[in-house]
Amino acid sequence: MLTRADLDEAVRSGIITEGQAAALQELPAKRQAARHLHGAGDERFVFMKNFNEFFIALGVVLLSIGLWAANITFLGLGAGFIIIFIAVMWALAEYLTRQLKLTLPSIILALFIVPGMAWQLYGLLQMGNSDMGWAGFPQSLLIPGLAASLAALLFYLRFRLPFALLLLAGSLVAAFIAAYARLFGETSEAVTYGLFLFAGLATLAAAQWYDSSDRERLTRRADCGFWLTLIAAPLIVHPIAGLISSGEEMTPETSLVTVAVVVVFTLAALIIDRRALLVSSLAYLGGAMVYAFTRLGGEQNATWITLLLIGASVILLGVGWQRARRAVMSFIPLSLTQYLPVVRS
C-alpha cells in the first residue's frame, strides 16, 4: 500500500505529477464512498459474486456425489469413508474459501463438512458409552448438537465464513433444547415454545451485536448479522404464533392478535433493518387473512385475495423500505439509534 511519503518521493523523482499524486491519495476515499452509495438502501446479502461461483459450486456438489457413489459401488470403506470425504472437502475449503474467498462454494462445503464432522465426533464420543444412543427425542440430539456446534465453530474460526454462524447457532439451539429435555424430562408444548423463543432472542441479540459494530454494513460483520438474523427469525416467530393459536383452529380473536403481532414484527424489522424478521411471519399473516376472508366472502375467494394483498404489500414495502424506515426511526430515541444501522437519506 502506497503511503503519502511514497507519493511525495514519486513526485520528486518525476514519476508522477502533483495532480496525479493528489488523485491517487483521494482514490481510497472515493472507492469507499462508491461502496457506500452502491449499498445504500440495500440489506447486505452476499450469496455469490458471479456465475463462476455457481459453476464451481456445481462442481463441488457433483464431486461429492461422485465420491459417495464410488464408495458405495467400488471402495466399500464403510463408516471410515466419512474421514476421507471430510478431508477432501476441507482441502477444497482451504483453497476455495481461504484463498479464493468464494461465497457459494464455501457455503456448500460448510454444509458438507459440518454435518460430516459432527457425525464423526458423535461416533467418537459414543464409543464405550451406551447412554449416548438415539433412544428418546429430543434428548438424543444433545451429543450430535454439541458435535455439530464444535464442527461449525472450527470451520468459522478457520475460514471466517459468516454462513458458518448459522450452522453454529442452529446446532447450539438443538443442543440447548436437548439438554433441557435431559435435565427436566418431557416438557409441555408451551415450555417448548418458550425455549425456542429464548433461543431465538439470544440469537437475534448476537446478530445485533455484529450489526451494531458495522452500522454502515460494509464489512463481513454485516454478513454475520444477516445469517444469524435469518435463523433467529423463525425461532422467534413460530413460538409466538404457536402460543397464540395453542394448536387450535383460527378464531376471530387469534386472527386479530396474529395481525397485530405481524405489525409489531414489521416495525421491529424496519428498526433493525432486517427483512428476514418480517418474511418469517408472512405465512402466519396469510393464515389469519385467509380465515378472515373466508368468513367474509367465502372460502373459494379467500386464497387468491390473500395472495394478491400480501404480494402487493410486500412489493410496496420493499420498494419504499428506506422511506418507511426513516418514518419509523424518527420515533426512536437518539440514545438507541447509535447502535442501529444508519438511516439512509
XYZ file of N, CA, C and O in Angstrom, residues 118-300:
732
model
N -19.590 -33.489 12.557
C -20.460 -33.733 13.710
C -20.735 -35.229 13.865
O -20.702 -35.764 14.973
N -21.001 -35.889 12.738
C -21.262 -37.334 12.795
C -20.039 -38.091 13.282
O -20.140 -39.032 14.075
N -18.855 -37.672 12.818
C -17.626 -38.344 13.229
C -17.342 -38.106 14.709
O -16.990 -39.036 15.450
N -17.509 -36.865 15.168
C -17.300 -36.552 16.580
C -18.307 -37.290 17.454
O -17.976 -37.783 18.530
N -19.538 -37.358 16.980
C -20.568 -38.076 17.725
C -20.203 -39.554 17.861
O -20.366 -40.159 18.923
N -19.689 -40.136 16.768
C -19.278 -41.539 16.820
C -18.157 -41.775 17.803
O -18.159 -42.760 18.545
N -17.193 -40.843 17.864
C -16.083 -40.985 18.804
C -16.552 -40.848 20.243
O -16.119 -41.586 21.129
N -17.443 -39.895 20.493
C -17.950 -39.701 21.846
C -18.838 -40.861 22.297
O -18.929 -41.171 23.484
N -19.491 -41.511 21.329
C -20.413 -42.588 21.659
C -19.694 -43.894 21.985
O -20.244 -44.751 22.671
N -18.455 -44.029 21.503
C -17.721 -45.276 21.714
C -17.531 -45.557 23.205
O -17.042 -44.706 23.952
N -17.985 -46.692 23.636
C -17.817 -47.079 25.026
C -18.816 -46.465 25.969
O -18.708 -46.624 27.177
N -19.804 -45.740 25.434
C -20.809 -45.115 26.291
C -22.178 -45.407 25.711
O -22.637 -44.727 24.795
N -22.827 -46.406 26.201
C -24.123 -46.822 25.660
C -25.227 -45.837 25.982
O -26.307 -45.897 25.401
N -24.979 -44.875 26.880
C -26.012 -43.907 27.271
C -26.195 -42.827 26.215
O -27.048 -41.977 26.336
N -25.343 -42.861 25.168
C -25.413 -41.818 24.151
C -26.169 -42.285 22.917
O -25.956 -41.817 21.819
N -27.063 -43.222 23.067
C -27.816 -43.714 21.930
C -28.879 -42.732 21.499
O -28.991 -41.618 21.998
N -29.725 -43.193 20.546
C -30.752 -42.329 19.985
C -32.119 -42.556 20.636
O -33.126 -42.048 20.139
N -32.142 -43.315 21.738
C -33.422 -43.555 22.397
C -33.919 -42.262 23.025
O -33.235 -41.631 23.811
N -35.131 -41.886 22.696
C -35.684 -40.659 23.248
C -35.394 -39.471 22.358
O -34.318 -39.336 21.804
N -36.378 -38.611 22.212
C -36.233 -37.402 21.414
C -36.942 -36.289 22.155
O -38.033 -36.482 22.662
N -36.376 -35.096 22.340
C -35.145 -34.613 21.693
C -33.861 -34.845 22.480
O -32.826 -34.302 22.129
N -33.924 -35.638 23.580
C -32.710 -35.858 24.372
C -31.556 -36.380 23.527
O -30.386 -36.060 23.781
N -31.875 -37.207 22.542
C -30.827 -37.824 21.732
C -30.070 -36.825 20.879
O -29.020 -37.155 20.325
N -30.585 -35.606 20.750
C -29.914 -34.594 19.929
C -28.792 -33.880 20.676
O -28.097 -33.059 20.072
N -28.610 -34.162 21.956
C -27.626 -33.417 22.737
C -26.213 -33.597 22.200
O -25.531 -32.613 21.867
N -25.740 -34.846 22.112
C -24.375 -35.080 21.648
C -24.198 -34.690 20.175
O -23.224 -34.000 19.838
N -25.108 -35.080 19.265
C -24.963 -34.594 17.887
C -24.995 -33.076 17.784
O -24.259 -32.491 16.982
N -25.837 -32.429 18.598
C -25.900 -30.970 18.569
C -24.602 -30.330 19.029
O -24.112 -29.369 18.425
N -24.023 -30.878 20.106
C -22.745 -30.357 20.586
C -21.630 -30.631 19.589
O -20.754 -29.777 19.366
N -21.653 -31.802 18.967
C -20.641 -32.136 17.969
C -20.747 -31.224 16.759
O -19.736 -30.728 16.234
N -21.987 -30.964 16.299
C -22.179 -30.053 15.170
C -21.761 -28.634 15.540
O -21.192 -27.909 14.708
N -22.008 -28.231 16.770
C -21.598 -26.892 17.216
C -20.083 -26.750 17.187
O -19.548 -25.727 16.722
N -19.387 -27.774 17.674
C -17.925 -27.742 17.662
C -17.398 -27.716 16.228
O -16.471 -26.966 15.904
N -18.006 -28.517 15.355
C -17.583 -28.552 13.955
C -17.798 -27.201 13.282
O -16.928 -26.704 12.548
N -18.964 -26.592 13.506
C -19.257 -25.286 12.914
C -18.316 -24.215 13.458
O -17.870 -23.321 12.721
N -18.006 -24.284 14.755
C -17.081 -23.312 15.349
C -15.687 -23.444 14.753
O -15.036 -22.436 14.434
N -15.214 -24.667 14.594
C -13.899 -24.890 13.983
C -13.867 -24.356 12.552
O -12.887 -23.726 12.130
N -14.942 -24.608 11.804
C -14.999 -24.128 10.421
C -14.982 -22.604 10.387
O -14.291 -22.002 9.556
N -15.731 -21.966 11.291
C -15.773 -20.494 11.306
C -14.426 -19.907 11.712
O -13.947 -18.934 11.103
N -13.804 -20.465 12.739
C -12.521 -19.932 13.199
C -11.436 -20.086 12.140
O -10.539 -19.246 12.037
N -11.521 -21.144 11.351
C -10.514 -21.370 10.321
C -10.750 -20.502 9.088
O -9.815 -19.899 8.558
N -12.002 -20.427 8.625
C -12.279 -19.790 7.341
C -13.035 -18.470 7.453
O -13.190 -17.774 6.447
N -13.550 -18.147 8.633
C -14.272 -16.894 8.854
C -15.432 -16.730 7.872
O -15.690 -15.634 7.372
N -16.123 -17.816 7.586
C -17.279 -17.766 6.692
C -18.513 -17.400 7.524
O -18.901 -18.146 8.422
N -19.165 -16.269 7.231
C -20.330 -15.864 8.031
C -21.431 -16.914 8.078
O -22.096 -17.076 9.104
N -21.646 -17.643 6.979
C -22.695 -18.659 6.947
C -22.486 -19.729 8.016
O -23.451 -20.327 8.505
N -21.242 -19.971 8.396
C -20.966 -20.984 9.419
C -21.623 -20.615 10.746
O -21.918 -21.505 11.557
N -21.854 -19.320 10.977
C -22.516 -18.908 12.216
C -23.968 -19.377 12.249
O -24.512 -19.646 13.320
N -24.608 -19.462 11.076
C -25.968 -20.010 11.028
C -25.958 -21.466 11.469
O -26.812 -21.893 12.258
N -24.996 -22.233 10.958
C -24.883 -23.638 11.361
C -24.552 -23.750 12.846
O -25.067 -24.636 13.541
N -23.691 -22.862 13.340
C -23.322 -22.871 14.751
C -24.532 -22.568 15.626
O -24.789 -23.266 16.619
N -25.296 -21.536 15.258
C -26.466 -21.165 16.049
C -27.512 -22.272 16.031
O -28.084 -22.622 17.073
N -27.774 -22.844 14.857
C -28.751 -23.928 14.775
C -28.352 -25.131 15.605
O -29.195 -25.751 16.275
N -27.070 -25.471 15.580
C -26.586 -26.616 16.361
C -26.697 -26.349 17.856
O -27.078 -27.231 18.639
N -26.375 -25.135 18.264
C -26.468 -24.783 19.684
C -27.916 -24.806 20.169
O -28.189 -25.215 21.304
N -28.839 -24.367 19.323
C -30.251 -24.407 19.698
C -30.707 -25.850 19.893
O -31.386 -26.178 20.876
N -30.320 -26.735 18.973
C -30.683 -28.151 19.111
C -30.095 -28.745 20.385
O -30.772 -29.489 21.116
N -28.825 -28.414 20.683
C -28.191 -28.919 21.895
C -28.859 -28.352 23.143
O -29.020 -29.051 24.156
N -29.266 -27.084 23.086
C -29.928 -26.438 24.227
C -31.260 -27.110 24.539
O -31.558 -27.423 25.704
N -32.073 -27.345 23.510
C -33.367 -27.999 23.714
C -33.175 -29.416 24.241
O -33.883 -29.876 25.147
N -32.181 -30.129 23.679
C -31.918 -31.499 24.120
C -31.421 -31.540 25.560
O -31.810 -32.427 26.340
N -30.559 -30.593 25.938
C -30.043 -30.556 27.308
C -31.169 -30.294 28.305
O -31.229 -30.918 29.380
N -32.074 -29.380 27.950
C -33.207 -29.102 28.839
C -34.081 -30.347 28.997
O -34.525 -30.674 30.105
N -34.313 -31.061 27.895
C -35.133 -32.268 27.957
C -34.471 -33.344 28.800
O -35.146 -34.097 29.513
N -33.147 -33.451 28.731
C -32.436 -34.450 29.536
C -32.487 -34.104 31.017
O -32.599 -34.988 31.878
N -32.421 -32.816 31.329
C -32.405 -32.410 32.733
C -33.789 -32.471 33.370
O -33.937 -32.866 34.522
N -34.821 -32.083 32.616
C -36.150 -31.932 33.202
C -37.189 -32.880 32.618
O -38.357 -32.815 32.988
N -36.767 -33.763 31.722
C -37.698 -34.718 31.158
C -38.604 -34.102 30.106
O -38.348 -33.015 29.589
N -39.672 -34.794 29.808
C -40.601 -34.339 28.784
C -41.241 -33.019 29.181
O -41.693 -32.850 30.317
N -41.296 -32.087 28.248
C -41.815 -30.754 28.534
C -43.137 -30.541 27.811
O -43.446 -31.200 26.821
N -43.908 -29.584 28.322
C -45.173 -29.243 27.671
C -44.914 -28.436 26.408
O -43.811 -27.938 26.165
N -45.949 -28.291 25.603
C -45.814 -27.546 24.357
C -45.480 -26.088 24.631
O -44.652 -25.487 23.936
N -46.091 -25.514 25.656
C -45.837 -24.114 25.989
C -44.379 -23.908 26.416
O -43.740 -22.916 26.034
N -43.841 -24.845 27.208
C -42.447 -24.742 27.634
C -41.514 -24.865 26.431
O -40.525 -24.130 26.317
N -41.823 -25.766 25.518
C -41.003 -25.935 24.314
C -41.000 -24.659 23.489
O -39.950 -24.219 23.002
N -42.177 -24.059 23.328
C -42.250 -22.782 22.624
C -41.404 -21.719 23.328
O -40.715 -20.920 22.682
N -41.460 -21.710 24.647
C -40.673 -20.739 25.407
C -39.179 -20.929 25.220
O -38.428 -19.943 25.120
N -38.735 -22.190 25.167
C -37.318 -22.468 24.959
C -36.857 -21.984 23.583
O -35.788 -21.377 23.444
N -37.669 -22.273 22.563
C -37.321 -21.819 21.212
C -37.321 -20.292 21.141
O -36.462 -19.700 20.474
N -38.279 -19.668 21.810
C -38.338 -18.202 21.810
C -37.105 -17.616 22.484
O -36.505 -16.641 21.987
N -36.695 -18.199 23.604
C -35.488 -17.729 24.294
C -34.262 -17.889 23.401
O -33.424 -16.984 23.297
N -34.156 -19.053 22.746
C -33.017 -19.287 21.849
C -33.027 -18.305 20.691
O -31.975 -17.796 20.274
N -34.219 -18.015 20.154
C -34.312 -17.066 19.051
C -33.915 -15.667 19.462
O -33.199 -14.966 18.722
N -34.354 -15.240 20.634
C -33.996 -13.901 21.115
C -32.491 -13.797 21.393
O -31.865 -12.766 21.114
N -31.915 -14.876 21.934
C -30.465 -14.874 22.176
C -29.701 -14.802 20.851
O -28.698 -14.079 20.738
N -30.172 -15.530 19.845
C -29.520 -15.492 18.530
C -29.666 -14.116 17.896
O -28.719 -13.592 17.289
N -30.846 -13.509 18.037
C -31.048 -12.165 17.496
C -30.159 -11.152 18.204
O -29.646 -10.214 17.565
N -29.953 -11.328 19.507
C -29.053 -10.437 20.246
C -27.626 -10.540 19.714
O -26.919 -9.530 19.567
N -27.193 -11.769 19.403
C -25.866 -11.953 18.811
C -25.779 -11.278 17.445
O -24.770 -10.652 17.101
N -26.866 -11.390 16.658
C -26.894 -10.739 15.348
C -26.802 -9.226 15.489
O -26.088 -8.552 14.720
N -27.499 -8.678 16.471
C -27.451 -7.231 16.685
C -26.077 -6.772 17.165
O -25.655 -5.642 16.889
N -25.390 -7.634 17.866
C -24.021 -7.287 18.297
C -23.123 -7.112 17.081
O -22.322 -6.178 17.016
N -23.262 -8.010 16.114
C -22.499 -7.866 14.876
C -22.936 -6.614 14.111
O -22.107 -5.854 13.602
N -24.250 -6.412 14.000
C -24.756 -5.278 13.223
C -24.356 -3.937 13.837
O -24.074 -2.981 13.116
N -24.356 -3.866 15.164
C -24.014 -2.600 15.814
C -22.559 -2.218 15.613
O -22.197 -1.045 15.730
N -21.709 -3.197 15.308
C -20.297 -2.912 15.067
C -20.017 -2.528 13.615
O -18.893 -2.172 13.273
N -21.029 -2.615 12.770
C -20.883 -2.226 11.358
C -22.195 -1.592 10.915
O -22.944 -2.157 10.127
N -22.468 -0.401 11.402
C -23.745 0.259 11.129
C -23.897 0.635 9.665
O -25.013 0.778 9.166
N -22.785 0.799 8.963
C -22.841 1.108 7.536
C -23.030 -0.152 6.686
O -23.330 -0.060 5.506
N -22.816 -1.310 7.280
C -22.949 -2.599 6.600
C -22.065 -2.669 5.361
O -22.548 -2.904 4.249
N -20.792 -2.519 5.598
C -19.814 -2.571 4.520
C -18.817 -3.707 4.689
O -17.985 -3.922 3.812
N -18.871 -4.435 5.795
C -17.861 -5.449 6.072
C -18.503 -6.827 6.263
O -19.731 -6.978 6.217
N -17.655 -7.799 6.508
C -18.101 -9.170 6.735
C -18.974 -9.296 7.973
O -19.819 -10.198 8.060
N -18.836 -8.404 8.927
C -19.637 -8.471 10.144
C -21.128 -8.303 9.849
O -21.978 -8.878 10.529
N -21.436 -7.524 8.819
C -22.843 -7.383 8.414
C -23.386 -8.704 7.880
O -24.552 -9.044 8.103
N -22.550 -9.460 7.182
C -22.962 -10.785 6.701
C -23.224 -11.724 7.873
O -24.163 -12.530 7.844
N -22.382 -11.628 8.906
C -22.598 -12.443 10.106
C -23.949 -12.110 10.733
O -24.705 -13.012 11.128
N -24.248 -10.823 10.822
C -25.534 -10.410 11.367
C -26.704 -10.900 10.545
O -27.745 -11.302 11.088
N -26.537 -10.906 9.223
C -27.619 -11.375 8.347
C -27.935 -12.844 8.594
O -29.104 -13.222 8.775
N -26.911 -13.708 8.584
C -27.159 -15.141 8.723
C -27.715 -15.481 10.098
O -28.565 -16.378 10.225
N -27.268 -14.774 11.133
C -27.811 -15.029 12.467
C -29.260 -14.567 12.563
O -30.087 -15.239 13.188
N -29.576 -13.431 11.942
C -30.967 -12.966 11.935
C -31.851 -13.924 11.159
O -33.006 -14.157 11.524
N -31.307 -14.503 10.087
C -32.079 -15.412 9.247
C -32.543 -16.635 10.036
O -33.665 -17.113 9.835
N -31.718 -17.147 10.929
C -32.133 -18.301 11.725
C -32.879 -17.874 12.986
O -33.730 -18.613 13.504
N -32.612 -16.660 13.480
C -33.315 -16.188 14.670
C -34.783 -15.895 14.371
O -35.647 -16.118 15.230
N -35.075 -15.425 13.158
C -36.441 -15.016 12.822
C -37.465 -16.136 13.007
O -38.454 -15.953 13.731
N -37.294 -17.318 12.393
C -38.298 -18.373 12.622
C -38.322 -18.882 14.054
O -39.375 -19.315 14.539
N -37.177 -18.829 14.743
C -37.152 -19.259 16.145
C -37.981 -18.330 17.028
O -38.482 -18.750 18.082
N -38.134 -17.085 16.611
C -38.938 -16.121 17.370
C -40.397 -16.155 16.919
O -41.318 -16.189 17.741
N -40.595 -16.162 15.607
C -41.950 -16.032 15.060
C -42.788 -17.278 15.331
O -43.943 -17.179 15.777
N -42.230 -18.467 15.087
C -43.018 -19.691 15.226
C -43.521 -19.917 16.657
O -44.714 -20.248 16.839
N -42.694 -19.776 17.679
C -43.224 -19.975 19.030
C -44.339 -18.986 19.398
O -45.311 -19.363 20.041
N -44.159 -17.723 18.985
C -45.196 -16.738 19.308
C -46.499 -17.087 18.613
O -47.577 -17.035 19.220
N -46.408 -17.482 17.334
C -47.617 -17.888 16.613
C -48.232 -19.138 17.250
O -49.466 -19.260 17.347
N -47.384 -20.067 17.691
C -47.897 -21.270 18.338
C -48.582 -20.979 19.656
O -49.608 -21.587 19.986
N -48.027 -20.050 20.418
C -48.634 -19.683 21.693
C -49.964 -18.965 21.493
O -50.875 -19.086 22.311
N -50.065 -18.222 20.385
C -51.320 -17.515 20.113
C -52.435 -18.496 19.782
O -53.541 -18.419 20.308
N -52.124 -19.441 18.892
C -53.164 -20.380 18.452
C -53.350 -21.566 19.396
O -54.424 -22.163 19.432
N -52.285 -21.922 20.129
C -52.303 -23.058 21.062
C -52.737 -24.346 20.359
O -53.387 -25.213 20.952
N -52.389 -24.462 19.074
C -52.702 -25.667 18.325
C -54.149 -25.799 17.916
O -54.539 -26.828 17.353
N -54.965 -24.793 18.172
C -56.382 -24.859 17.825
C -56.628 -24.174 16.484
O -55.760 -23.544 15.902
N -57.849 -24.308 15.998
C -58.250 -23.644 14.763
C -58.244 -22.124 14.968
O -58.417 -21.623 16.076
N -58.053 -21.416 13.855
C -58.051 -19.957 13.911
C -59.425 -19.441 14.322
O -60.458 -19.945 13.883
N -59.445 -18.458 15.204
C -60.674 -17.806 15.643
C -60.559 -16.320 15.343
O -59.463 -15.826 15.028
N -61.671 -15.565 15.426
C -61.568 -14.120 15.200
C -60.564 -13.455 16.138
O -59.834 -12.547 15.734
N -60.498 -13.915 17.384
C -59.579 -13.312 18.343
C -58.119 -13.603 17.983
O -57.281 -12.693 17.952
N -57.826 -14.877 17.714
C -56.444 -15.230 17.376
C -56.030 -14.626 16.035
O -54.866 -14.277 15.837
N -56.976 -14.497 15.108
C -56.673 -13.867 13.828
C -56.287 -12.414 14.021
O -55.307 -11.926 13.433
N -57.031 -11.715 14.867
C -56.737 -10.305 15.125
C -55.395 -10.148 15.839
O -54.591 -9.267 15.512
N -55.135 -11.025 16.809
C -53.863 -10.969 17.534
C -52.693 -11.266 16.593
O -51.638 -10.626 16.668
N -52.876 -12.223 15.688
C -51.821 -12.567 14.730
C -51.475 -11.374 13.856
O -50.293 -11.079 13.625
N -52.484 -10.685 13.358
C -52.236 -9.494 12.529
C -51.493 -8.429 13.339
O -50.555 -7.788 12.838
N -51.888 -8.243 14.592
C -51.218 -7.259 15.438
C -49.760 -7.635 15.665
O -48.871 -6.763 15.641
N -49.488 -8.924 15.864
C -48.114 -9.381 16.079
C -47.278 -9.161 14.821
O -46.119 -8.747 14.885
N -47.863 -9.416 13.649
C -47.143 -9.206 12.393
C -46.801 -7.723 12.225
O -45.718 -7.379 11.736
N -47.704 -6.852 12.633
C -47.418 -5.410 12.583
C -46.227 -5.079 13.481
O -45.338 -4.301 13.100
N -46.191 -5.679 14.656
C -45.056 -5.466 15.570
C -43.764 -5.976 14.939
O -42.716 -5.316 14.998
N -43.826 -7.153 14.326
C -42.640 -7.695 13.645
C -42.192 -6.788 12.502
O -40.994 -6.625 12.271
N -43.150 -6.208 11.789
C -42.808 -5.297 10.701
C -42.059 -4.075 11.236
O -41.044 -3.650 10.661
N -42.551 -3.510 12.329
C -41.873 -2.354 12.938
C -40.477 -2.739 13.428
O -39.509 -1.989 13.233
N -40.371 -3.922 14.042
C -39.062 -4.375 14.521
C -38.108 -4.595 13.351
O -36.916 -4.245 13.434
N -38.614 -5.163 12.251
C -37.777 -5.389 11.076
C -37.279 -4.068 10.502
O -36.126 -3.960 10.063
N -38.138 -3.061 10.479
C -37.731 -1.744 9.989
C -36.690 -1.113 10.907
O -35.729 -0.486 10.437
N -36.851 -1.281 12.197
C -35.920 -0.663 13.149
C -34.531 -1.275 13.021
O -33.529 -0.549 12.971
N -34.449 -2.595 12.964
C -33.135 -3.243 12.863
C -32.686 -3.401 11.413
O -31.566 -3.862 11.163
N -33.556 -3.016 10.464
C -33.244 -3.068 9.036
C -32.900 -4.492 8.602
O -31.913 -4.718 7.900
N -33.746 -5.437 9.003
C -33.570 -6.833 8.609
C -34.924 -7.370 8.164
O -35.841 -7.558 8.967
N -35.066 -7.650 6.883
C -36.332 -8.108 6.329
C -36.669 -9.537 6.718
O -37.833 -9.944 6.634
N -35.678 -10.322 7.127
C -35.915 -11.725 7.471
C -36.941 -11.865 8.585
O -37.727 -12.815 8.603
N -36.941 -10.933 9.519
C -37.883 -10.997 10.636
C -39.316 -10.880 10.138
O -40.228 -11.508 10.684
N -39.517 -10.102 9.088
C -40.855 -9.939 8.523
C -41.232 -11.120 7.637
O -42.374 -11.592 7.664
N -40.285 -11.612 6.845
C -40.563 -12.724 5.936
C -41.062 -13.945 6.691
O -41.983 -14.646 6.252
N -40.476 -14.209 7.854
C -40.854 -15.395 8.624
C -42.285 -15.333 9.134
O -42.877 -16.369 9.450
N -42.846 -14.145 9.226
C -44.203 -14.011 9.764
C -45.272 -13.955 8.676
O -46.469 -13.951 8.992
N -44.871 -13.930 7.400
C -45.851 -13.787 6.326
C -46.806 -14.979 6.254
O -47.991 -14.809 5.938
N -46.300 -16.189 6.511
C -47.166 -17.367 6.450
C -48.294 -17.285 7.471
O -49.449 -17.632 7.178
N -47.973 -16.806 8.673
C -48.987 -16.688 9.713
C -49.960 -15.558 9.399
O -51.154 -15.665 9.674
N -49.435 -14.464 8.805
C -50.329 -13.401 8.361
C -51.275 -13.921 7.289
O -52.476 -13.612 7.298
N -50.740 -14.731 6.364
C -51.588 -15.307 5.331
C -52.687 -16.174 5.909
O -53.845 -16.120 5.461
N -52.356 -16.984 6.920
C -53.368 -17.820 7.553
C -54.474 -17.001 8.194
O -55.665 -17.340 8.069
N -54.087 -15.910 8.870
C -55.090 -15.052 9.503
C -55.984 -14.383 8.467
O -57.204 -14.261 8.656
N -55.384 -13.957 7.354
C -56.161 -13.278 6.317
C -57.094 -14.254 5.594
O -58.234 -13.903 5.266
N -56.622 -15.476 5.335
C -57.478 -16.476 4.704
C -58.697 -16.756 5.579
O -59.835 -16.863 5.089
N -58.464 -16.857 6.880
C -59.589 -17.089 7.796
C -60.578 -15.932 7.739
O -61.797 -16.138 7.648
N -60.045 -14.698 7.763
C -60.925 -13.531 7.762
C -61.735 -13.439 6.470
O -62.958 -13.208 6.503
N -61.078 -13.648 5.333
C -61.784 -13.549 4.054
C -62.744 -14.728 3.854
O -63.753 -14.590 3.155
N -62.415 -15.863 4.440
C -63.346 -16.991 4.372
C -64.646 -16.668 5.091
O -65.745 -16.983 4.617
N -64.490 -16.022 6.230
C -65.681 -15.627 6.993
C -66.480 -14.550 6.279
O -67.711 -14.500 6.376
N -65.774 -13.676 5.551
C -66.439 -12.540 4.921
C -66.994 -12.857 3.533
O -68.115 -12.451 3.205
N -66.190 -13.553 2.710
C -66.590 -13.695 1.312
C -66.596 -15.091 0.764
O -66.734 -15.258 -0.447
N -66.429 -16.075 1.578
C -66.450 -17.441 1.075
C -65.072 -18.009 0.870
O -64.130 -17.306 0.517
N -64.946 -19.302 1.066
C -63.647 -19.969 1.013
C -63.029 -19.929 -0.378
O -61.810 -19.899 -0.531
N -63.849 -19.935 -1.430
C -63.325 -20.003 -2.784
C -62.546 -18.749 -3.178
O -61.728 -18.781 -4.103
